[in-house]
Amino acid sequence: MVTTRSATGKTPKKVTHPDFIETVQRRKRTKRESSEEIKPANAEITVVPTNGKGKDTVITSTEDKHAEFDFGGPIGVSCMMVGFPLLMWYLWICTTYYQGHLTVPANNETMQDFLLRLYGHFLDGAFPDLKSWRIVWGFLIFEAILYVTLPGVWTRGLPLPHLNNERLPYFCNAVWSFYTTIIVAAVLHITGIFPITTLIDKFGSIMSVSIISGLILPFLLYFYAHITKSQHRMSGSFVYDVFMGAILNPRIGIIDLKMFYEVRLPWYILFLTTVSSAVRQYERYGYVSPQVAFLVLAHWLYANACSKGEELIVTTWDMFYEKFGFMLLFWNMAGVPFTYCHCTLFLANSAPSEYQWSIYYNVFVYFLLIGAYYIFDTTNSQKNRFRQQMYGTLIPRNAFPQLPWQTIKNPTYIKCKNGGTLLTSGWYKYARKIHYTVDFIQSLSWGLITGFASPLPYFYPLFFFCVLSHRAYRDIQRCKIKYGDDWKEYERQCPYLFIPFVF
Ligand code: NDP
């Protein structure tokens, strides 16, 4: 909602760019210095951006207490903590050993034999050997080094009730990290120090290390929080608190672990894995098929989009409210990179001759991706930049790609009674959640490019469809309460939700 000093009669002077400091060359500084530097004397938070998770944006310290169990409580989260890793191994076995078909017990096979068969595959291709531990943790440490050494921008999070509404500083340099990662990966490959094809060759083992790390770390963080007494909003259930996390803002120096895990790990690993499969294909066949090239493009677009918009993640619900437990940690370290990549795995395990689509089909899927990406990028930009315009904090950035219609000149909007604003022009005029629709279409295109021989490349779009539907529903409920009649007027002016003129 709105946090203002007007109630105290101290109307602050307007700060031109209170949240944002570009630092091209960054000297070493302490966390305290950084925090002070970006905090303007008259910092006022007038409107705070979105979270989309069914709670109001600014919460009081009394509300910032554990209230109810989500995800089916301790039993539900226990099932997820056991089930997710097993599902990931199972899907990997199906794509690696059964041409992407879901393997089930054979007629003459007992359940025990079936499980032993799966276990044999695990030992064969997914045993977490020492080299894989080195790769995963070497990558993690490398990204951490980039985080603290490359230039970037400083911004601030939302006010935290338990810290007297202090707004933590966040350092964002994912764009630099992303391209440095690509250059270093290329150099390591060309020099033979670390052929990038290792990622696809050792996919199973690397995935296992990520899964095991993603399982162990939340427990360690829980005990660390207990020892250092840095727990926050605890439920009292051990397993539930491990799942949801115990620490709200885990940091090592300037590295905010939640930011680190949300952008750098999942999307860079996914992108590098796909590049790895492209290089492997080139080495084997002398060319890269249009389908594999498509996935390289698709995963680059997504990783790049997350990187160039990193500073916008700072004010999301995940950063502001969610703690750092199994849910965020495991999903970003293991879930996203190793389940969203089944399109890549399917193509990597098939000869190009097995998936030869007509040129028209390929062109269609390419257009689908690029068109969906364009709307995805510009819709998110339009709203974020509109809100920044409203706060007077809009700073033009040149991160590639800058697309036409990312910023709406003279936007129309509803000035709400609660002090907020709702954009009614740009893509929002055509559909209020069109960015969800096109994000889903992107995920669907990742599957479509692989054809229809295997259901596994469609795991991500199916899963994502459920995530986005649930997310949209909860967001709308929250906004209805938050904006009341203004929301009705918004729905009247922008009548379509997902598909313009249809739905
Ligand atoms: P939105 O960008 O739709 O944010 C919703 C919030 O925006 C609302 O709660 C409201 O917050 C504000 N808002 C809604 N309508 C308007 C309007 N007309 N004008 C101004 N503000 C408005 O959703 P998300 O943050 O969930 O998603 C952002 C993007 O991230 C999407 O493209 C989504 O597809 C993607 N995403 C991707 C995921 C992945 O795993 N790949 C996971 C989740 C999301 P308020 O008014 O309170 O500020």
Coordinates of C-alpha atoms and ligand atoms in Angstrom, one line a residue:
M1 CA 0.0 0.0 0.0
V2 CA 1.2 3.5 0.8
T3 CA 3.8 4.5 3.3
T4 CA 4.1 8.2 3.5
R5 CA 5.4 10.8 5.8
S6 CA 2.4 13.1 5.1
A7 CA 0.8 11.6 8.2
T8 CA 3.6 13.1 10.2
G9 CA 3.3 16.4 8.5
K10 CA 6.8 16.1 7.1
T11 CA 6.2 16.1 3.4
P12 CA 9.6 15.3 1.9
K13 CA 11.2 17.0 -1.1
K14 CA 11.1 14.9 -4.2
V15 CA 14.3 12.9 -4.9
T16 CA 15.1 12.5 -8.5
H17 CA 16.4 9.0 -8.4
P18 CA 16.3 7.8 -4.9
D19 CA 16.7 4.1 -5.5
F20 CA 19.2 4.0 -8.2
I21 CA 22.9 4.6 -8.5
E22 CA 24.8 3.6 -11.6
T23 CA 28.3 2.5 -10.7
V24 CA 30.5 1.8 -13.7
Q25 CA 33.7 1.4 -11.7
R26 CA 32.9 0.3 -8.2
R27 CA 35.4 0.7 -5.5
K28 CA 35.4 -1.8 -2.6
R29 CA 33.1 -0.7 0.1
T30 CA 31.6 -2.1 3.2
K31 CA 28.0 -3.2 3.4
R32 CA 27.4 -0.3 5.8
E33 CA 28.8 2.3 3.5
S34 CA 26.8 0.9 0.6
S35 CA 23.7 1.0 2.6
E36 CA 24.2 4.6 3.7
E37 CA 25.3 5.8 0.3
I38 CA 22.1 4.9 -1.4
K39 CA 19.8 6.0 1.3
P40 CA 18.7 9.6 0.6
A41 CA 18.2 11.7 3.6
N42 CA 14.6 12.3 2.9
A43 CA 13.8 8.8 1.5
E44 CA 10.1 8.4 1.2
I45 CA 8.4 5.3 -0.1
T46 CA 5.2 6.4 -1.7
V47 CA 4.2 3.4 -3.7
V48 CA 5.8 0.0 -3.6
P49 CA 5.7 -2.4 -6.5
T50 CA 4.1 -5.7 -7.0
N51 CA 4.4 -9.0 -5.4
G52 CA 1.3 -10.8 -6.7
K53 CA 1.0 -13.3 -3.9
G54 CA -2.2 -12.5 -2.1
K55 CA -0.9 -10.1 0.6
D56 CA -0.6 -6.4 0.7
T57 CA 2.8 -5.0 -0.3
V58 CA 3.7 -3.3 2.9
I59 CA 3.1 -5.3 5.9
T60 CA 3.3 -4.3 9.5
S61 CA 5.5 -6.0 12.0
T62 CA 2.5 -7.6 13.7
E63 CA 1.4 -9.0 10.3
D64 CA 4.9 -10.2 9.7
K65 CA 4.4 -13.3 11.8
H66 CA 3.7 -16.9 10.8
A67 CA -0.1 -17.1 10.3
E68 CA -1.0 -20.2 8.4
F69 CA 0.6 -23.2 6.7
D70 CA 0.8 -23.2 2.9
F71 CA 1.4 -26.1 0.6
G72 CA -0.4 -28.6 2.8
G73 CA 1.6 -27.8 5.9
P74 CA 4.4 -30.0 7.2
I75 CA 3.0 -33.2 5.5
G76 CA 2.6 -31.4 2.1
V77 CA 6.1 -29.9 2.2
S78 CA 7.6 -33.2 3.3
C79 CA 6.1 -34.9 0.3
M80 CA 7.4 -32.1 -2.0
M81 CA 10.9 -32.3 -0.5
V82 CA 11.0 -36.1 -1.2
G83 CA 8.9 -36.1 -4.3
F84 CA 10.6 -33.3 -6.4
P85 CA 14.1 -34.9 -6.4
L86 CA 12.7 -38.3 -7.2
L87 CA 10.6 -36.9 -10.0
M88 CA 13.6 -35.1 -11.4
W89 CA 15.7 -38.3 -11.5
Y90 CA 12.8 -40.3 -12.9
L91 CA 12.2 -37.8 -15.8
W92 CA 16.0 -37.7 -16.5
I93 CA 16.0 -41.5 -16.7
C94 CA 13.0 -41.5 -19.1
T95 CA 14.6 -39.0 -21.4
T96 CA 18.1 -40.6 -21.3
Y97 CA 17.4 -44.3 -21.4
Y98 CA 13.8 -44.5 -22.8
Q99 CA 13.8 -42.0 -25.8
G100 CA 11.7 -39.7 -23.8
H101 CA 8.9 -42.2 -23.0
L102 CA 7.7 -42.6 -19.4
T103 CA 9.0 -45.9 -18.2
V104 CA 6.7 -48.0 -16.0
P105 CA 7.1 -51.5 -14.5
A106 CA 7.0 -54.2 -17.3
N107 CA 4.4 -57.0 -17.1
N108 CA 6.7 -59.5 -15.5
E109 CA 8.5 -56.9 -13.4
T110 CA 7.8 -56.4 -9.6
M111 CA 7.9 -53.0 -8.2
Q112 CA 11.1 -53.8 -6.5
D113 CA 12.7 -54.9 -9.8
F114 CA 11.4 -51.7 -11.4
L115 CA 13.0 -49.6 -8.7
L116 CA 16.2 -51.5 -8.9
R117 CA 16.2 -50.9 -12.7
L118 CA 15.8 -47.2 -12.1
Y119 CA 18.5 -47.2 -9.4
G120 CA 20.9 -48.9 -11.9
H121 CA 20.3 -46.1 -14.3
F122 CA 21.0 -43.6 -11.6
L123 CA 24.3 -45.3 -10.7
D124 CA 25.2 -45.5 -14.4
G125 CA 24.6 -41.9 -15.4
A126 CA 23.7 -39.7 -12.5
F127 CA 26.1 -40.8 -9.7
P128 CA 27.4 -37.5 -8.1
D129 CA 31.1 -38.0 -8.7
L130 CA 33.8 -35.7 -7.6
K131 CA 34.2 -33.9 -11.0
S132 CA 30.5 -32.9 -10.9
W133 CA 30.9 -31.5 -7.4
R134 CA 33.8 -29.4 -8.7
I135 CA 31.8 -28.2 -11.7
V136 CA 28.7 -27.2 -9.7
W137 CA 30.5 -25.6 -6.8
G138 CA 33.2 -24.1 -9.1
F139 CA 30.4 -22.4 -11.1
L140 CA 28.8 -21.2 -7.9
I141 CA 32.0 -19.7 -6.6
F142 CA 32.8 -18.2 -10.0
E143 CA 29.4 -16.4 -10.2
A144 CA 29.9 -15.2 -6.6
I145 CA 33.2 -13.7 -7.6
L146 CA 31.6 -12.0 -10.6
Y147 CA 28.9 -10.6 -8.3
V148 CA 31.4 -8.8 -6.1
T149 CA 33.9 -7.7 -8.7
L150 CA 31.9 -6.5 -11.8
P151 CA 30.3 -3.1 -12.1
G152 CA 26.6 -2.8 -11.7
V153 CA 23.8 -0.7 -10.2
W154 CA 22.6 -0.2 -6.6
T155 CA 19.0 -0.2 -5.8
R156 CA 16.9 -0.6 -2.7
G157 CA 14.4 -3.2 -1.5
L158 CA 11.0 -2.6 0.1
P159 CA 10.8 -1.4 3.7
L160 CA 11.2 -4.3 6.2
P161 CA 9.0 -4.1 9.2
H162 CA 11.2 -6.1 11.5
L163 CA 14.1 -3.7 10.7
N164 CA 12.1 -0.6 11.4
N165 CA 11.2 -0.3 7.8
E166 CA 14.8 -0.2 6.7
R167 CA 15.3 -0.7 3.0
L168 CA 18.2 -3.0 2.2
P169 CA 20.6 -2.1 -0.5
Y170 CA 20.9 -4.5 -3.4
F171 CA 23.7 -4.6 -5.9
C172 CA 22.7 -5.7 -9.4
N173 CA 25.2 -6.7 -12.0
A174 CA 23.7 -9.8 -13.6
V175 CA 24.0 -8.4 -17.1
W176 CA 27.8 -8.1 -16.7
S177 CA 27.9 -11.4 -15.0
F178 CA 26.0 -13.1 -17.8
Y179 CA 28.2 -11.9 -20.6
T180 CA 31.4 -12.5 -18.6
T181 CA 30.2 -16.0 -18.0
I182 CA 29.7 -16.6 -21.7
I183 CA 33.2 -15.2 -22.6
V184 CA 34.9 -17.2 -19.9
A185 CA 33.0 -20.4 -20.9
A186 CA 34.1 -19.8 -24.6
V187 CA 37.7 -19.3 -23.6
L188 CA 37.7 -22.4 -21.3
H189 CA 36.2 -24.4 -24.2
I190 CA 38.6 -23.1 -26.9
T191 CA 41.7 -23.6 -24.8
G192 CA 40.5 -27.1 -23.9
I193 CA 40.7 -26.4 -20.1
F194 CA 37.0 -27.1 -19.7
P195 CA 35.1 -28.3 -22.9
I196 CA 31.6 -26.9 -22.6
T197 CA 30.3 -30.3 -23.9
T198 CA 31.1 -31.7 -20.4
L199 CA 27.9 -30.1 -19.2
I200 CA 25.7 -32.2 -21.5
D201 CA 28.0 -35.3 -21.2
K202 CA 27.8 -35.2 -17.4
F203 CA 24.3 -33.9 -17.2
G204 CA 23.0 -36.6 -14.9
S205 CA 25.8 -36.3 -12.4
I206 CA 25.7 -32.5 -12.4
M207 CA 22.0 -32.6 -11.8
S208 CA 22.5 -35.0 -8.9
V209 CA 25.0 -32.7 -7.2
S210 CA 22.6 -29.8 -7.6
I211 CA 19.8 -31.8 -6.2
I212 CA 21.8 -33.0 -3.2
S213 CA 23.2 -29.5 -2.6
G214 CA 19.7 -28.1 -2.9
L215 CA 18.5 -30.6 -0.3
I216 CA 21.3 -30.1 2.2
L217 CA 21.7 -26.4 2.1
P218 CA 18.3 -25.5 3.4
F219 CA 19.0 -27.7 6.5
L220 CA 22.3 -26.0 7.1
L221 CA 20.8 -22.6 6.7
Y222 CA 18.1 -23.6 9.2
F223 CA 20.7 -24.6 11.8
Y224 CA 22.8 -21.5 11.0
A225 CA 19.8 -19.3 11.6
H226 CA 19.1 -21.1 14.9
I227 CA 22.7 -20.7 16.1
T228 CA 22.9 -17.0 15.1
K229 CA 19.4 -16.3 16.2
S230 CA 18.5 -14.8 12.8
Q231 CA 15.3 -16.8 12.3
H232 CA 12.3 -14.9 11.0
R233 CA 8.6 -15.6 11.0
M234 CA 9.0 -19.2 12.2
S235 CA 6.1 -21.7 12.3
G236 CA 7.6 -24.0 14.9
S237 CA 7.4 -27.0 12.6
F238 CA 11.0 -28.1 11.8
V239 CA 10.3 -29.5 8.4
Y240 CA 8.0 -26.6 7.4
D241 CA 10.6 -24.1 8.4
V242 CA 13.3 -25.8 6.5
F243 CA 11.0 -25.8 3.4
M244 CA 10.0 -22.1 3.7
G245 CA 13.3 -21.1 5.1
A246 CA 14.4 -19.5 8.4
I247 CA 16.4 -16.4 7.3
L248 CA 14.7 -13.6 5.4
N249 CA 17.7 -11.8 3.9
P250 CA 20.7 -14.1 3.9
R251 CA 23.8 -12.2 2.8
I252 CA 27.5 -12.8 2.4
G253 CA 29.0 -9.3 2.1
I254 CA 27.1 -7.6 -0.7
I255 CA 25.9 -10.9 -2.1
D256 CA 22.2 -11.3 -1.5
L257 CA 21.7 -15.0 -1.7
K258 CA 18.1 -14.8 -2.9
M259 CA 19.0 -12.5 -5.8
F260 CA 22.0 -14.7 -6.5
Y261 CA 19.9 -17.8 -6.7
E262 CA 17.0 -16.3 -8.6
V263 CA 18.9 -15.1 -11.6
R264 CA 22.4 -16.4 -12.0
L265 CA 22.0 -20.0 -11.2
P266 CA 18.9 -21.3 -12.9
W267 CA 18.9 -19.4 -16.1
Y268 CA 22.7 -19.4 -16.7
I269 CA 22.9 -23.1 -16.1
L270 CA 20.0 -23.7 -18.5
F271 CA 21.5 -21.5 -21.2
L272 CA 25.0 -23.1 -20.8
T273 CA 23.5 -26.6 -20.9
T274 CA 21.8 -25.8 -24.2
V275 CA 24.9 -24.2 -25.7
S276 CA 26.7 -27.4 -24.6
S277 CA 24.3 -29.5 -26.5
A278 CA 24.7 -27.3 -29.6
V279 CA 28.5 -27.6 -29.5
R280 CA 28.2 -31.3 -29.0
Q281 CA 25.9 -31.6 -32.0
Y282 CA 28.3 -29.5 -34.1
E283 CA 31.3 -31.7 -33.1
R284 CA 29.3 -34.8 -34.0
Y285 CA 27.4 -33.8 -37.1
G286 CA 29.3 -30.7 -38.4
Y287 CA 26.3 -28.5 -38.1
V288 CA 23.8 -27.2 -35.5
S289 CA 20.2 -28.1 -36.4
P290 CA 17.6 -25.3 -36.6
Q291 CA 15.8 -26.9 -33.6
V292 CA 18.9 -26.8 -31.3
A293 CA 19.7 -23.3 -32.5
F294 CA 16.2 -22.3 -31.6
L295 CA 16.7 -23.5 -28.0
V296 CA 20.0 -21.6 -27.7
L297 CA 18.1 -18.5 -28.9
A298 CA 15.2 -19.1 -26.5
H299 CA 17.3 -19.8 -23.5
W300 CA 19.5 -16.8 -24.2
L301 CA 16.5 -14.6 -24.5
Y302 CA 15.2 -15.7 -21.1
A303 CA 18.5 -15.6 -19.3
N304 CA 19.2 -12.2 -20.8
A305 CA 15.8 -10.8 -19.9
C306 CA 16.2 -11.9 -16.3
S307 CA 19.7 -10.3 -16.2
K308 CA 18.8 -7.0 -17.8
G309 CA 15.7 -6.7 -15.5
E310 CA 17.5 -7.8 -12.4
E311 CA 16.9 -4.6 -10.4
L312 CA 13.2 -5.0 -10.9
I313 CA 13.3 -8.3 -9.0
V314 CA 14.4 -6.5 -5.8
T315 CA 10.8 -5.4 -5.0
T316 CA 9.1 -8.7 -5.8
W317 CA 7.4 -10.8 -3.2
D318 CA 10.2 -13.4 -3.3
M319 CA 12.8 -10.8 -2.2
F320 CA 10.7 -8.9 0.2
Y321 CA 8.7 -11.6 2.0
E322 CA 9.8 -15.2 1.2
K323 CA 12.6 -16.7 3.2
F324 CA 15.5 -18.6 1.8
G325 CA 14.6 -22.2 2.3
F326 CA 14.1 -25.4 0.3
M327 CA 11.4 -23.7 -1.8
L328 CA 13.5 -20.9 -3.3
L329 CA 16.9 -22.6 -2.9
F330 CA 16.2 -26.0 -4.3
W331 CA 13.9 -24.8 -7.1
N332 CA 16.5 -22.3 -8.4
M333 CA 19.5 -24.5 -7.9
A334 CA 18.0 -27.7 -9.2
G335 CA 14.4 -27.5 -10.2
V336 CA 14.5 -24.8 -12.9
P337 CA 17.7 -25.6 -14.7
F338 CA 17.2 -29.4 -14.6
T339 CA 13.5 -29.7 -15.4
Y340 CA 13.0 -26.8 -17.8
C341 CA 15.7 -28.3 -20.0
H342 CA 13.9 -31.4 -21.1
C343 CA 13.5 -29.9 -24.6
T344 CA 17.3 -29.6 -24.7
L345 CA 17.8 -33.1 -23.4
F346 CA 15.4 -34.6 -25.9
L347 CA 17.2 -33.1 -28.8
A348 CA 20.6 -33.9 -27.4
N349 CA 19.6 -37.6 -27.2
S350 CA 18.2 -37.7 -30.7
A351 CA 20.0 -37.7 -34.1
P352 CA 18.9 -34.6 -36.2
S353 CA 17.5 -37.0 -38.7
E354 CA 14.9 -38.1 -36.2
Y355 CA 13.4 -34.6 -36.0
Q356 CA 13.2 -33.0 -39.4
W357 CA 10.3 -30.7 -39.5
S358 CA 9.2 -28.7 -42.6
I359 CA 10.8 -25.3 -43.0
Y360 CA 7.3 -23.8 -42.5
Y361 CA 6.9 -25.4 -39.2
N362 CA 10.3 -24.3 -38.0
V363 CA 9.7 -20.7 -39.2
F364 CA 6.3 -20.8 -37.5
V365 CA 7.9 -21.8 -34.1
Y366 CA 10.6 -19.2 -34.5
F367 CA 8.1 -16.5 -35.1
L368 CA 6.0 -17.8 -32.2
L369 CA 9.0 -17.4 -29.9
I370 CA 10.2 -14.1 -31.1
G371 CA 6.6 -12.6 -31.2
A372 CA 5.9 -13.9 -27.7
Y373 CA 9.2 -12.6 -26.4
Y374 CA 8.6 -9.2 -27.9
I375 CA 5.2 -8.9 -26.1
F376 CA 6.6 -10.4 -22.9
D377 CA 9.5 -8.0 -22.7
T378 CA 7.6 -4.9 -23.7
T379 CA 4.6 -5.6 -21.5
N380 CA 6.8 -6.0 -18.4
S381 CA 8.8 -3.0 -19.4
Q382 CA 5.7 -0.8 -20.0
K383 CA 4.3 -1.5 -16.5
N384 CA 7.7 -1.2 -14.7
R385 CA 8.7 1.9 -16.5
F386 CA 5.2 3.4 -16.1
R387 CA 5.5 2.8 -12.3
Q388 CA 9.0 4.3 -12.3
Q389 CA 7.7 7.3 -14.2
M390 CA 5.0 7.8 -11.5
Y391 CA 7.7 7.7 -8.8
G392 CA 10.1 9.9 -10.7
T393 CA 12.7 7.1 -10.6
L394 CA 12.8 6.2 -14.3
I395 CA 16.4 5.8 -15.5
P396 CA 16.9 4.9 -19.1
R397 CA 19.1 1.8 -19.3
N398 CA 20.6 0.4 -22.5
A399 CA 20.8 -3.3 -21.7
F400 CA 20.3 -5.2 -25.0
P401 CA 17.8 -5.6 -26.5
Q402 CA 16.0 -2.3 -26.3
L403 CA 12.7 -2.8 -28.2
P404 CA 10.2 -0.4 -29.6
W405 CA 7.3 0.4 -27.3
Q406 CA 9.0 -0.5 -24.0
T407 CA 8.1 2.9 -22.7
I408 CA 4.7 4.4 -23.3
K409 CA 4.7 8.1 -23.9
N410 CA 1.8 9.8 -22.2
P411 CA 0.3 6.7 -20.7
T412 CA -3.3 6.6 -19.7
Y413 CA -4.0 5.3 -16.2
I414 CA -6.5 5.3 -13.3
K415 CA -5.5 7.3 -10.3
C416 CA -6.8 5.1 -7.5
K417 CA -8.3 6.3 -4.2
N418 CA -5.6 4.5 -2.3
G419 CA -2.9 6.6 -4.0
G420 CA -1.9 3.9 -6.5
T421 CA -2.0 4.0 -10.2
L422 CA -3.2 1.4 -12.8
L423 CA -1.9 1.6 -16.3
T424 CA -4.7 1.4 -18.9
S425 CA -2.7 1.8 -22.1
G426 CA 0.0 -0.2 -24.0
W427 CA -0.5 -3.9 -23.9
Y428 CA -2.6 -3.7 -20.8
K429 CA -5.3 -2.1 -22.9
Y430 CA -5.5 -5.4 -24.8
A431 CA -5.2 -7.9 -22.0
R432 CA -4.4 -7.4 -18.3
K433 CA -2.2 -10.6 -18.1
I434 CA -1.0 -10.8 -21.7
H435 CA 2.6 -11.1 -20.3
Y436 CA 1.5 -14.4 -18.6
T437 CA 0.0 -15.6 -21.9
V438 CA 3.1 -14.9 -23.9
D439 CA 5.4 -16.2 -21.2
F440 CA 3.4 -19.5 -21.4
I441 CA 3.6 -19.4 -25.3
Q442 CA 7.4 -19.1 -25.0
S443 CA 7.5 -22.1 -22.8
L444 CA 5.2 -24.0 -25.2
S445 CA 7.4 -23.1 -28.2
W446 CA 10.4 -24.7 -26.4
G447 CA 8.3 -28.0 -26.5
L448 CA 6.9 -27.5 -30.0
I449 CA 10.3 -27.2 -31.6
T450 CA 11.0 -30.8 -30.4
G451 CA 7.9 -32.2 -32.1
F452 CA 5.5 -34.6 -30.5
A453 CA 7.5 -37.9 -30.0
S454 CA 8.0 -37.4 -26.3
P455 CA 5.8 -35.7 -23.6
L456 CA 8.8 -34.7 -21.5
P457 CA 9.6 -31.4 -23.4
Y458 CA 6.0 -30.4 -22.5
F459 CA 6.6 -30.9 -18.7
Y460 CA 7.7 -27.2 -18.4
P461 CA 4.8 -25.6 -20.3
L462 CA 2.3 -27.8 -18.4
F463 CA 3.9 -27.0 -15.0
F464 CA 4.2 -23.4 -15.9
F465 CA 0.5 -23.2 -17.0
C466 CA -0.5 -24.3 -13.5
V467 CA 1.9 -21.9 -11.9
L468 CA 0.7 -18.9 -14.0
S469 CA -3.0 -19.7 -13.6
H470 CA -2.6 -20.0 -9.8
R471 CA -0.5 -16.8 -9.7
A472 CA -3.0 -14.8 -11.8
Y473 CA -5.9 -15.9 -9.6
R474 CA -4.2 -15.0 -6.4
D475 CA -3.0 -11.7 -7.8
I476 CA -6.4 -10.7 -9.0
Q477 CA -8.0 -11.5 -5.6
R478 CA -5.3 -9.4 -3.9
C479 CA -5.8 -6.4 -6.3
K480 CA -9.6 -6.5 -5.9
I481 CA -9.2 -6.0 -2.2
K482 CA -6.4 -3.5 -2.6
Y483 CA -8.1 -1.3 -5.2
G484 CA -11.8 -1.9 -4.6
D485 CA -14.0 0.1 -7.1
D486 CA -10.9 1.3 -9.0
W487 CA -10.2 -2.3 -9.9
K488 CA -13.7 -2.6 -11.3
E489 CA -13.1 0.5 -13.4
Y490 CA -9.8 -1.0 -14.5
E491 CA -11.5 -4.2 -15.6
R492 CA -14.1 -2.1 -17.4
Q493 CA -11.5 -0.2 -19.3
C494 CA -9.3 -3.2 -19.9
P495 CA -11.9 -6.0 -20.2
Y496 CA -9.7 -8.9 -21.4
L497 CA -7.5 -10.9 -19.1
F498 CA -5.3 -13.3 -21.1
I499 CA -6.3 -13.1 -24.8
P500 CA -7.3 -9.8 -26.5
F501 CA -11.0 -9.8 -27.6
V502 CA -11.5 -13.4 -26.5
F503 CA -10.8 -14.0 -22.8
Ligands
NDP1 P1 2.7 -8.9 -12.9 O1 3.8 -8.2 -13.6 O2 1.4 -8.9 -13.6 O3 2.5 -8.1 -11.5 C1 1.2 -8.0 -10.9 C2 1.2 -6.7 -10.1 O4 1.3 -5.6 -10.9 C3 -0.2 -6.5 -9.4 O5 -0.2 -7.2 -8.1 C4 -0.2 -5.0 -9.2 O6 0.7 -4.7 -8.1 C5 0.5 -4.5 -10.4 N1 -0.4 -4.2 -11.5 C6 -1.3 -5.0 -12.0 N2 -1.9 -4.4 -13.0 C7 -1.4 -3.2 -13.2 C8 -1.5 -2.1 -14.0 N3 -2.5 -2.1 -15.0 N4 -0.7 -1.0 -13.9 C9 0.2 -1.0 -12.9 N5 0.4 -2.0 -12.1 C10 -0.3 -3.1 -12.2 O7 3.0 -10.3 -12.4 P2 4.3 -11.1 -11.9 O8 5.2 -10.1 -11.1 O9 3.8 -12.3 -11.3 O10 5.1 -11.5 -13.2 C11 6.0 -10.7 -14.0 C12 6.6 -11.5 -15.1 O11 7.4 -12.6 -14.6 C13 5.5 -12.1 -16.0 O12 5.8 -12.0 -17.4 C14 5.5 -13.6 -15.6 O13 5.1 -14.4 -16.7 C15 7.0 -13.8 -15.3 N6 7.2 -14.9 -14.3 C16 8.0 -15.9 -14.7 C17 8.2 -17.0 -13.9 C18 9.2 -18.2 -14.3 O14 9.4 -19.1 -13.6 N7 9.6 -18.2 -15.6 C19 7.6 -17.1 -12.6 C20 6.7 -16.0 -12.3 C21 6.5 -15.0 -13.1 P3 0.6 -3.4 -7.2 O15 -0.5 -2.5 -7.8 O16 0.3 -3.9 -5.8 O17 2.0 -2.8 -7.4

